[in-house]
Amino acid sequence: AAAIHAIGDFASSCPLEFEPYYLKTISMLEEFYQHFYENIRIQTIVTYQKITEAICKKSNGGVFPEFKRGMPVQKRLDPQLEEFINTDLITRYFYIIENDDSNEAVASAIECLIDLINSIGPAFIDQNIQQVVKLIELMLKCETNCQKYKNDVNTIFNLG
């Protein structure tokens, strides 16, 4: 878990120098986001965020791009970054939020999504708004896996 965390920190601190390692790191993270050990999953979630932010900085001269809050998106991200976000990253985060049985892992994924929206801007999430709405509905109905498990335990032990 510490090694995964360190990779994310390095990428975040040195986005331009880390460029040769982005694809290899993303490939490595794919093996760990469903790991049986909760702390490895959480560190993977956070490292996905740091790698995404680093790639965004790399494609913008080492800094986050300027953006205007709200919709419609005024400035698009690098096409390769948007493809990674929309095909890999969002899929992983939504999978964790919907299916992970750990409240902590789900909370980390939600926090990372919020942090990414705040650091990268609305272009991070605008193509996935419908998925976000469906995920929020699931959470409000307590139908995500971590919420179902909690409700099942409460029912079994008559905790309310």
Tab-separated table of C-alpha atoms in Angstrom:
chain	number	residue	atom	x	y	z
A	1	ALA	CA	0.000	0.000	0.000
A	2	ALA	CA	2.846	2.386	0.834
A	3	ALA	CA	4.512	1.747	-2.525
A	4	ILE	CA	1.293	2.512	-4.404
A	5	HIS	CA	0.908	5.706	-2.388
A	6	ALA	CA	4.528	6.711	-3.090
A	7	ILE	CA	4.051	6.262	-6.847
A	8	GLY	CA	1.065	8.601	-6.759
A	9	ASP	CA	2.985	11.167	-4.725
A	10	PHE	CA	5.921	11.069	-7.123
A	11	ALA	CA	3.682	11.490	-10.164
A	12	SER	CA	1.881	14.368	-8.487
A	13	SER	CA	5.118	16.089	-7.466
A	14	CYS	CA	6.923	15.637	-10.793
A	15	PRO	CA	4.269	15.359	-13.525
A	16	LEU	CA	6.603	16.158	-16.422
A	17	GLU	CA	9.391	13.832	-15.275
A	18	PHE	CA	6.945	10.996	-14.580
A	19	GLU	CA	5.657	10.966	-18.176
A	20	PRO	CA	7.486	7.765	-19.245
A	21	TYR	CA	5.773	5.855	-16.429
A	22	TYR	CA	2.111	6.839	-16.742
A	23	LEU	CA	0.969	3.904	-18.882
A	24	LYS	CA	2.891	1.352	-16.825
A	25	THR	CA	1.506	2.813	-13.598
A	26	ILE	CA	-2.080	2.791	-14.885
A	27	SER	CA	-1.625	-0.821	-15.978
A	28	MET	CA	-0.330	-1.704	-12.516
A	29	LEU	CA	-3.238	0.054	-10.810
A	30	GLU	CA	-5.727	-2.004	-12.820
A	31	GLU	CA	-4.503	-5.071	-10.941
A	32	PHE	CA	-5.146	-3.530	-7.526
A	33	TYR	CA	-8.417	-1.589	-7.557
A	34	GLN	CA	-10.331	-4.812	-6.713
A	35	HIS	CA	-7.678	-6.203	-4.347
A	36	PHE	CA	-8.956	-8.172	-1.349
A	37	TYR	CA	-7.096	-5.930	1.116
A	38	GLU	CA	-9.052	-2.731	1.753
A	39	ASN	CA	-6.024	-0.460	2.281
A	40	ILE	CA	-4.565	-1.482	-1.104
A	41	ARG	CA	-7.888	-0.582	-2.771
A	42	ILE	CA	-7.980	2.791	-0.998
A	43	GLN	CA	-4.386	3.621	-1.950
A	44	THR	CA	-5.150	2.595	-5.540
A	45	ILE	CA	-8.166	4.920	-5.592
A	46	VAL	CA	-6.071	7.847	-4.329
A	47	THR	CA	-3.216	7.054	-6.712
A	48	TYR	CA	-5.629	7.033	-9.666
A	49	GLN	CA	-6.541	10.580	-8.642
A	50	LYS	CA	-2.908	11.680	-8.362
A	51	ILE	CA	-1.983	10.094	-11.701
A	52	THR	CA	-4.953	11.781	-13.400
A	53	GLU	CA	-4.019	15.152	-11.952
A	54	ALA	CA	-0.378	14.633	-12.958
A	55	ILE	CA	-1.325	13.744	-16.546
A	56	CYS	CA	-3.537	16.839	-16.656
A	57	LYS	CA	-0.657	19.004	-15.402
A	58	LYS	CA	1.755	17.363	-17.857
A	59	SER	CA	-0.493	18.207	-20.787
A	60	ASN	CA	-0.710	21.820	-19.566
A	61	GLY	CA	2.951	22.683	-18.973
A	62	GLY	CA	3.116	21.407	-15.380
A	63	VAL	CA	0.086	23.264	-13.979
A	64	PHE	CA	-3.656	22.704	-13.867
A	65	PRO	CA	-5.524	24.348	-16.731
A	66	GLU	CA	-7.671	27.382	-16.037
A	67	PHE	CA	-11.383	26.631	-16.198
A	68	LYS	CA	-14.735	28.242	-15.621
A	69	ARG	CA	-16.960	26.425	-13.152
A	70	GLY	CA	-20.269	25.058	-14.349
A	71	MET	CA	-21.675	23.898	-17.634
A	72	PRO	CA	-21.220	24.027	-20.525
A	73	VAL	CA	-17.518	23.228	-20.505
A	74	GLN	CA	-15.563	26.150	-21.919
A	75	LYS	CA	-12.255	24.340	-22.478
A	76	ARG	CA	-11.790	20.628	-23.212
A	77	LEU	CA	-8.992	18.539	-21.763
A	78	ASP	CA	-6.313	16.769	-23.772
A	79	PRO	CA	-8.131	14.124	-25.885
A	80	GLN	CA	-5.998	11.255	-24.547
A	81	LEU	CA	-6.674	12.359	-20.961
A	82	GLU	CA	-10.407	12.596	-21.643
A	83	GLU	CA	-10.362	9.114	-23.156
A	84	PHE	CA	-8.583	7.735	-20.073
A	85	ILE	CA	-11.030	9.505	-17.757
A	86	ASN	CA	-14.134	8.360	-19.633
A	87	THR	CA	-13.130	4.773	-20.423
A	88	ASP	CA	-10.958	3.774	-17.467
A	89	LEU	CA	-11.021	6.095	-14.483
A	90	ILE	CA	-14.742	6.837	-14.201
A	91	THR	CA	-15.531	3.162	-14.777
A	92	ARG	CA	-13.210	2.139	-11.924
A	93	TYR	CA	-14.501	4.766	-9.506
A	94	PHE	CA	-18.143	4.016	-10.261
A	95	TYR	CA	-17.495	0.272	-9.912
A	96	ILE	CA	-15.952	0.839	-6.480
A	97	ILE	CA	-18.746	3.143	-5.325
A	98	GLU	CA	-21.440	0.738	-6.460
A	99	ASN	CA	-19.843	-2.627	-5.618
A	100	ASP	CA	-17.231	-2.299	-2.875
A	101	ASP	CA	-18.351	-3.482	0.550
A	102	SER	CA	-16.000	-1.092	2.376
A	103	ASN	CA	-17.489	2.237	3.446
A	104	GLU	CA	-13.957	3.656	3.606
A	105	ALA	CA	-13.093	2.638	0.031
A	106	VAL	CA	-16.385	4.062	-1.246
A	107	ALA	CA	-15.831	7.300	0.686
A	108	SER	CA	-12.318	7.567	-0.783
A	109	ALA	CA	-13.652	7.123	-4.312
A	110	ILE	CA	-16.306	9.803	-3.787
A	111	GLU	CA	-13.756	12.196	-2.250
A	112	CYS	CA	-11.359	11.616	-5.151
A	113	LEU	CA	-14.106	12.326	-7.693
A	114	ILE	CA	-14.909	15.595	-5.918
A	115	ASP	CA	-11.225	16.536	-5.718
A	116	LEU	CA	-10.764	15.800	-9.429
A	117	ILE	CA	-13.768	17.927	-10.362
A	118	ASN	CA	-12.392	20.762	-8.237
A	119	SER	CA	-8.841	20.531	-9.609
A	120	ILE	CA	-9.505	19.712	-13.281
A	121	GLY	CA	-12.885	21.354	-13.728
A	122	PRO	CA	-16.202	20.369	-15.258
A	123	ALA	CA	-14.521	18.772	-18.288
A	124	PHE	CA	-13.589	15.949	-15.917
A	125	ILE	CA	-17.193	14.857	-15.404
A	126	ASP	CA	-19.425	16.469	-18.038
A	127	GLN	CA	-19.555	13.432	-20.332
A	128	ASN	CA	-20.637	11.217	-17.425
A	129	ILE	CA	-23.374	13.312	-15.815
A	130	GLN	CA	-26.091	10.703	-16.448
A	131	GLN	CA	-23.969	8.029	-14.768
A	132	VAL	CA	-23.397	10.354	-11.803
A	133	VAL	CA	-27.155	10.925	-11.457
A	134	LYS	CA	-27.819	7.154	-11.508
A	135	LEU	CA	-25.096	6.582	-8.919
A	136	ILE	CA	-26.514	9.293	-6.650
A	137	GLU	CA	-29.962	7.702	-6.960
A	138	LEU	CA	-28.511	4.318	-5.969
A	139	MET	CA	-26.815	5.863	-2.972
A	140	LEU	CA	-29.943	7.740	-1.879
A	141	LYS	CA	-31.900	4.478	-2.083
A	142	CYS	CA	-29.144	2.725	-0.057
A	143	GLU	CA	-28.614	0.252	-2.892
A	144	THR	CA	-24.822	0.333	-3.167
A	145	ASN	CA	-23.049	-2.762	-1.915
A	146	CYS	CA	-21.591	-1.160	1.232
A	147	GLN	CA	-25.033	0.186	2.141
A	148	LYS	CA	-26.768	-3.146	1.486
A	149	TYR	CA	-24.284	-4.953	3.719
A	150	LYS	CA	-24.846	-2.479	6.545
A	151	ASN	CA	-28.629	-2.821	6.165
A	152	ASP	CA	-28.357	-6.649	6.138
A	153	VAL	CA	-26.303	-6.626	9.362
A	154	ASN	CA	-28.751	-4.246	11.008
A	155	THR	CA	-31.659	-6.507	10.033
A	156	ILE	CA	-29.936	-9.696	11.215
A	157	PHE	CA	-29.089	-8.209	14.614
A	158	ASN	CA	-32.288	-6.118	14.931
A	159	LEU	CA	-30.300	-2.884	15.073
A	160	GLY	CA	-32.886	-0.868	13.200
